[in-house]
PDB file of C-alpha atoms in Angstrom:
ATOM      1  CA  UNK A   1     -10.669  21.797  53.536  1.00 56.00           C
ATOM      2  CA  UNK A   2      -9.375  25.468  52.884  1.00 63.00           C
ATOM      3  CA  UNK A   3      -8.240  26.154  56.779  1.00 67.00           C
ATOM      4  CA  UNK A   4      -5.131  24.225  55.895  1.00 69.00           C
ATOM      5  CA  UNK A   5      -3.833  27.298  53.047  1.00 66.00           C
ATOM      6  CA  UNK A   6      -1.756  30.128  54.249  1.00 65.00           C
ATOM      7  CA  UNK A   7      -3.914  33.159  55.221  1.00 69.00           C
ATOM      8  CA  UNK A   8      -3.871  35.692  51.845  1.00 66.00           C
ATOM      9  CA  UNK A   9      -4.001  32.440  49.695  1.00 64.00           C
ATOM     10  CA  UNK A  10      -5.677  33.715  46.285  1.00 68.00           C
ATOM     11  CA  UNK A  11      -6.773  31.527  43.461  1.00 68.00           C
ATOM     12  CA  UNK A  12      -5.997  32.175  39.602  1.00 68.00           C
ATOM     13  CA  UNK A  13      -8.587  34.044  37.930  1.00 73.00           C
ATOM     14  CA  UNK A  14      -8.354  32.048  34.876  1.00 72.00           C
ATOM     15  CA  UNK A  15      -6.715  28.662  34.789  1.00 64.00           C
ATOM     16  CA  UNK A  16      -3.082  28.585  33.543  1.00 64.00           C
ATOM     17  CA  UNK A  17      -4.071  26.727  30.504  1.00 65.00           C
ATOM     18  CA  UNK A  18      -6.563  26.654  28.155  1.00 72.00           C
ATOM     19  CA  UNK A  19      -8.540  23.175  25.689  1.00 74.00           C
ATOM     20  CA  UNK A  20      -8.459  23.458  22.634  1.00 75.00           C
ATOM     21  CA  UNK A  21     -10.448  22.129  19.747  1.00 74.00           C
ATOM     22  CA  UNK A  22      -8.972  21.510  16.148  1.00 74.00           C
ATOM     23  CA  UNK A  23     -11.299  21.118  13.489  1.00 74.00           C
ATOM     24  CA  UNK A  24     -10.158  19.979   9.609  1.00 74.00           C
ATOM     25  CA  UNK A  25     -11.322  22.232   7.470  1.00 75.00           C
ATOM     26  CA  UNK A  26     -12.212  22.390   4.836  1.00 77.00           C
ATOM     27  CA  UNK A  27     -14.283  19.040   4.382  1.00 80.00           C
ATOM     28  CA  UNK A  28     -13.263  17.121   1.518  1.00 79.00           C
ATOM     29  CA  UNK A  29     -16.215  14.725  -0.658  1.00 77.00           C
ATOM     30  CA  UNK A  30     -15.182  12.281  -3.080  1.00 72.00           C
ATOM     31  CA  UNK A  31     -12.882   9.462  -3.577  1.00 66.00           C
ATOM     32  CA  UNK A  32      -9.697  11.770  -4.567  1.00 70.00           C
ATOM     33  CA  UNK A  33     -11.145  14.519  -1.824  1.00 74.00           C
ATOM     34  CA  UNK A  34     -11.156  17.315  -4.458  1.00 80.00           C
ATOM     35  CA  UNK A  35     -14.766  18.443  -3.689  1.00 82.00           C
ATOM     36  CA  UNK A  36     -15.000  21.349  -0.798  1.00 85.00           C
ATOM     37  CA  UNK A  37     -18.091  21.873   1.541  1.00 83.00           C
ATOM     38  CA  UNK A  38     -18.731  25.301   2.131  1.00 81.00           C
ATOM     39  CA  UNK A  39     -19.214  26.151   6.225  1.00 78.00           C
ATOM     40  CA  UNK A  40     -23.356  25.860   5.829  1.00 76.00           C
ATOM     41  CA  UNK A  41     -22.778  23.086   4.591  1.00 78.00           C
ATOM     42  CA  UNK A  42     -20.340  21.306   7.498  1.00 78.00           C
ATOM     43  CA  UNK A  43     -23.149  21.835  10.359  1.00 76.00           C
ATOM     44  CA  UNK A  44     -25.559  19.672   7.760  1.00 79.00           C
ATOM     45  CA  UNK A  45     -23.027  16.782   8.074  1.00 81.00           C
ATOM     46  CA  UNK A  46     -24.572  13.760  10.840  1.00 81.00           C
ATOM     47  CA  UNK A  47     -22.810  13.954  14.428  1.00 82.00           C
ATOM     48  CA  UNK A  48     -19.136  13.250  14.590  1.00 84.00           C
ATOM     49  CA  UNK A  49     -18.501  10.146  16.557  1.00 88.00           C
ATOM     50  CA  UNK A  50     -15.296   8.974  18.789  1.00 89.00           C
ATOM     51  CA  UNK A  51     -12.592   7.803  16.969  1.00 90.00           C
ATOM     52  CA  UNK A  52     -10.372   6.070  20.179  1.00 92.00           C
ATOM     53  CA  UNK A  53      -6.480   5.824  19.839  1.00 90.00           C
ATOM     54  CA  UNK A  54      -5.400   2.311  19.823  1.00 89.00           C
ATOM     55  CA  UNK A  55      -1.415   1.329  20.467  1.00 85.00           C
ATOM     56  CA  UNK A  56      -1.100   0.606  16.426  1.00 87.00           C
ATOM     57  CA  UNK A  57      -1.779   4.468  16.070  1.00 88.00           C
ATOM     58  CA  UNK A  58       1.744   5.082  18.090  1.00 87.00           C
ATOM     59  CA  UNK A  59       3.842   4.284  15.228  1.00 87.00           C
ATOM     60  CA  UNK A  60       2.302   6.444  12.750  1.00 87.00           C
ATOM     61  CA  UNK A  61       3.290   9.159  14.781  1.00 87.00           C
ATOM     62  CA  UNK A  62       5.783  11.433  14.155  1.00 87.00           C
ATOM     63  CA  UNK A  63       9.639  10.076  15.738  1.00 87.00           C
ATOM     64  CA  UNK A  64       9.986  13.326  18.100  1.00 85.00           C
ATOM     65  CA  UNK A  65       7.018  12.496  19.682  1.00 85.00           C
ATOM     66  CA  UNK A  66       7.235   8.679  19.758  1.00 84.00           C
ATOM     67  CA  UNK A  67       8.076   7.686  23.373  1.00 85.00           C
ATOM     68  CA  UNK A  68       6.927  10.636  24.978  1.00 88.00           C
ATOM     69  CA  UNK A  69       3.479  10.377  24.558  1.00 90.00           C
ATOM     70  CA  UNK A  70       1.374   7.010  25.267  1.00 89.00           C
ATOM     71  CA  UNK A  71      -2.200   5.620  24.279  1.00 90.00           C
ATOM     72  CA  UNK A  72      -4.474   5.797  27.439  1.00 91.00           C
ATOM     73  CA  UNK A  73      -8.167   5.555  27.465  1.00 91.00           C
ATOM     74  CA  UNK A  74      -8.517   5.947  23.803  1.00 91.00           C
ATOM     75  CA  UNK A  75      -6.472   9.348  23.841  1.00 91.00           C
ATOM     76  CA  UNK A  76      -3.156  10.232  22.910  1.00 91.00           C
ATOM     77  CA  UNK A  77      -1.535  11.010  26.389  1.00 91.00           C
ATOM     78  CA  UNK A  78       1.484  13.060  27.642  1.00 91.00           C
ATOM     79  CA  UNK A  79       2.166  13.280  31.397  1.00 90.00           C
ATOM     80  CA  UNK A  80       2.342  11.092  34.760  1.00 89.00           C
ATOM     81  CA  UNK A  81      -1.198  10.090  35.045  1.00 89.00           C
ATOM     82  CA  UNK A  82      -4.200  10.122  33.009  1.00 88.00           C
ATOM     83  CA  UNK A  83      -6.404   9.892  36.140  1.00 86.00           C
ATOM     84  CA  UNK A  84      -5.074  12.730  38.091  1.00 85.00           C
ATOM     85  CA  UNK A  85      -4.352  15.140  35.505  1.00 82.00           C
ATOM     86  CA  UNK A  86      -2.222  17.943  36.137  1.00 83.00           C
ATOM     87  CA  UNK A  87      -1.176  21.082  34.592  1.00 80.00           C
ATOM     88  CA  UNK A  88       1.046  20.456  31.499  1.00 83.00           C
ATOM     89  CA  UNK A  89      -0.361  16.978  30.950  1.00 87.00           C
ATOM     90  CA  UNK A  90      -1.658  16.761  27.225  1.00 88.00           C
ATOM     91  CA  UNK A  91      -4.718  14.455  25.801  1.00 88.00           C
ATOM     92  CA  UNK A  92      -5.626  14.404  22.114  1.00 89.00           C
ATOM     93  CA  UNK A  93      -8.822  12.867  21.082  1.00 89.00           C
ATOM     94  CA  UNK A  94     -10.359  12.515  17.235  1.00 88.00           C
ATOM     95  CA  UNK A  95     -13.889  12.929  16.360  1.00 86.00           C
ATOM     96  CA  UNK A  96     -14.867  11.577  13.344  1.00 84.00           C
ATOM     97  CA  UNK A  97     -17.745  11.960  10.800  1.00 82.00           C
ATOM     98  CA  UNK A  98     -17.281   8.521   8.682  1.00 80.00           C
ATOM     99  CA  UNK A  99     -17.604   8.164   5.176  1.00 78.00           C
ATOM    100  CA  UNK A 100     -21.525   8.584   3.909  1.00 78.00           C
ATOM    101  CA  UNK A 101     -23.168   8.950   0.649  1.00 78.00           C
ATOM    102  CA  UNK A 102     -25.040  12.320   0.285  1.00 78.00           C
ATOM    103  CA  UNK A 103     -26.854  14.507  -2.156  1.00 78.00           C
ATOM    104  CA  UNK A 104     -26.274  17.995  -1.956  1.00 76.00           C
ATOM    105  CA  UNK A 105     -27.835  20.886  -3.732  1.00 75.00           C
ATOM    106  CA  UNK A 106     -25.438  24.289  -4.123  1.00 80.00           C
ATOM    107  CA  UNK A 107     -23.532  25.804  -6.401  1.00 81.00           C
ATOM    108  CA  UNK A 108     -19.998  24.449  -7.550  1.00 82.00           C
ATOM    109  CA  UNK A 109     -17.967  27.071  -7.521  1.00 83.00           C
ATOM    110  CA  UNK A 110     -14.163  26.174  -8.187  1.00 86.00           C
ATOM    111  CA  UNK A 111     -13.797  23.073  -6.580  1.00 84.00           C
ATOM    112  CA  UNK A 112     -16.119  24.492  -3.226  1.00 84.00           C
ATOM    113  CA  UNK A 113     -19.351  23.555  -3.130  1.00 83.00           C
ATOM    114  CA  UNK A 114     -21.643  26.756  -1.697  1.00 81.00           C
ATOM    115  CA  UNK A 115     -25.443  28.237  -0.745  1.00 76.00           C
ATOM    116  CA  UNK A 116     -26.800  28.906  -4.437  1.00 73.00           C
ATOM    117  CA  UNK A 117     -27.575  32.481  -3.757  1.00 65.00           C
ATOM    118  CA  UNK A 118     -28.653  34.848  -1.183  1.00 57.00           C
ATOM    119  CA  UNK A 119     -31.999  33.688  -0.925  1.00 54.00           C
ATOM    120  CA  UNK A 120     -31.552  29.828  -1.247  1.00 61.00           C
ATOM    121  CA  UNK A 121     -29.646  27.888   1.660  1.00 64.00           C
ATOM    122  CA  UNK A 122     -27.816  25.035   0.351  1.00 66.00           C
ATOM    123  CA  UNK A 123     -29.365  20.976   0.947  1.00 71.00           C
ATOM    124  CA  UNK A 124     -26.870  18.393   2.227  1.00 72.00           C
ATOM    125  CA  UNK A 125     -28.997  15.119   3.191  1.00 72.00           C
ATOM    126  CA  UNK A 126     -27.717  11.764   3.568  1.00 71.00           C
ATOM    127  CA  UNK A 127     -27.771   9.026   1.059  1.00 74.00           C
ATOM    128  CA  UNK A 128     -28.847   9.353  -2.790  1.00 76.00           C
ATOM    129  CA  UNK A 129     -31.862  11.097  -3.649  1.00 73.00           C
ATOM    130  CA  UNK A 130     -33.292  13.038  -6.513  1.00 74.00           C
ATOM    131  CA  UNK A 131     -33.396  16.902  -7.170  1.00 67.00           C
ATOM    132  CA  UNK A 132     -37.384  16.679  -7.139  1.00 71.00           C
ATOM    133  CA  UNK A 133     -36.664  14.589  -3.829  1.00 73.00           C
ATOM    134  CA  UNK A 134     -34.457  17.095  -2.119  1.00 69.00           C
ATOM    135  CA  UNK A 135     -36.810  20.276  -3.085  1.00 65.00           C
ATOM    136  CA  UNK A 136     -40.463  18.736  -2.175  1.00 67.00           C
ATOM    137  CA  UNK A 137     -38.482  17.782   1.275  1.00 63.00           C
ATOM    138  CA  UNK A 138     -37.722  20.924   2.047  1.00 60.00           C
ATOM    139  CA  UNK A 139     -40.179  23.152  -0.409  1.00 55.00           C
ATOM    140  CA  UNK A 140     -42.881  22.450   1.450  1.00 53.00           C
ATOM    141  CA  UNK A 141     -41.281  24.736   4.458  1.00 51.00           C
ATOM    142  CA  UNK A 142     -40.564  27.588   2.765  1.00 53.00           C
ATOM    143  CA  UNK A 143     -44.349  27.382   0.881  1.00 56.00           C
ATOM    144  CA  UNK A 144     -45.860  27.358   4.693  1.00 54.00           C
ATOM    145  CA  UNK A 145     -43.583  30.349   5.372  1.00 57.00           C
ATOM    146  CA  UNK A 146     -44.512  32.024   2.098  1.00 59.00           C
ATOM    147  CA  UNK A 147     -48.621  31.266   2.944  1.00 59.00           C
ATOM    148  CA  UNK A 148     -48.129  32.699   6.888  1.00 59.00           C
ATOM    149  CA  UNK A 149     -46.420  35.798   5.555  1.00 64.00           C
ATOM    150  CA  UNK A 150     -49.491  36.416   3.252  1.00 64.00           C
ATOM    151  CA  UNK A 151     -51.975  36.073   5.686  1.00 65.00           C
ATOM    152  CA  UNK A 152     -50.186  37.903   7.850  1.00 67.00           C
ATOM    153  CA  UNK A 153     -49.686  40.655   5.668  1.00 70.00           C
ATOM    154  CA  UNK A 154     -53.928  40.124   4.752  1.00 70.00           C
ATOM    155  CA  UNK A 155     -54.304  40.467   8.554  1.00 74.00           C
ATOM    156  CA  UNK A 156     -52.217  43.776   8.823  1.00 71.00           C
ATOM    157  CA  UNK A 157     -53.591  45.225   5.466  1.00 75.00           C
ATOM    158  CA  UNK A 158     -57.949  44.300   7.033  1.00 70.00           C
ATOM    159  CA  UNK A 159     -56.415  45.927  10.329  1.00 71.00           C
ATOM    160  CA  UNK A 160     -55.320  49.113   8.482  1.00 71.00           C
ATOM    161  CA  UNK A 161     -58.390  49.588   6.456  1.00 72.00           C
ATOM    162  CA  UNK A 162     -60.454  48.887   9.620  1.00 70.00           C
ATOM    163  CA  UNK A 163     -58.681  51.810  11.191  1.00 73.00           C
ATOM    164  CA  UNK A 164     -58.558  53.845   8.320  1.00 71.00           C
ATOM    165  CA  UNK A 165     -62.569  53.345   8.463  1.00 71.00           C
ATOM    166  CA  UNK A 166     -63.019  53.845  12.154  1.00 70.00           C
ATOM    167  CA  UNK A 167     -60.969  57.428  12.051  1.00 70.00           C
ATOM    168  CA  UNK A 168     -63.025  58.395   9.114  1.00 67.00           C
ATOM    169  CA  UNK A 169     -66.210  57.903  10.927  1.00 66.00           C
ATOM    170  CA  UNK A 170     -65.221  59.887  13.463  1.00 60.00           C
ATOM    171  CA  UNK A 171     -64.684  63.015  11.785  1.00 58.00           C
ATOM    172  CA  UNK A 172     -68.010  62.780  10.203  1.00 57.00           C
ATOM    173  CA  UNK A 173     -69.610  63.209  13.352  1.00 56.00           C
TER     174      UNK A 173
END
């Protein structure tokens, strides 16, 4: 009930603090991690899933911040309580993608694997498959695309000539 605040009473425009989400970049393949996804190629990576703090993850933190920060409700927690949060109170989560084979086709470039060129978007699918497997998945697309855009361009050219016709007939008369 508002009739309880001080007459003039104004709330914030923006909140006094802000979330925050850290990704780890770049992704790393490989057993020794020494293989780089390009940014297309992170959004082709399945859903990350919850990854919840457990009280064994307290002592692999660093020593400054061991004993002023707990693990609540599968988050790393700083502040009074976790269930009436309040400003200055901090919670940490992790997202996780875990490990997967995949087959990817790009270009290796350095250690970074990246889109091939301009015209060809780089494949990242999950599990191990063939080169002939990867294009005929995703060939057939760009064939229907390539077929539309030549009827369509059939259509436009027959609609042109029709037109063409039409305003030659009537200056004959």
């Amino acid at each position: 009930d508002s009739s309880s605040h001080p007459s003039g009473h104004l709330n914030p425009r923006a909140m006094p603090f802000n979330n925050h989400t850290q990704m780890s970049l770049p992704v790393r393949l490989g057993y020794s991690g020494r293989l780089e996804l390009d940014q297309q190629l992170n959004s082709q990576l399945p859903a990350p899933v919850f990854s919840p703090v457990e009280t064994a993850d307290m002592q692999r933190l660093q020593r400054p911040l061991q004993g002023t920060v707990k693990a609540v409700r599968g988050y790393f927690f700083r502040g009074r309580d976790i269930r009436m949060p309040s400003v200055g109170d901090v919670r940490v989560s992790f997202w996780i993608t875990n490990a997967l084979q995949v087959t990817a086709i790009a270009r290796l470039r350095g250690r970074r694997l990246e889109r091939c060129n301009a015209f060809t978007e780089a494949i990242l699918e999950e599990g191990s498959r063939s080169v002939s497997e990867m294009r005929a998945g995703h060939g057939g697309v760009w064939r229907r695309v390539l077929q539309w855009l030549c009827v369509l361009a059939l259509i436009a050219t027959a609609a042109a000539w029709a037109l063409r016709w039409q305003s030659l007939g009537k200056k004959k008369e």
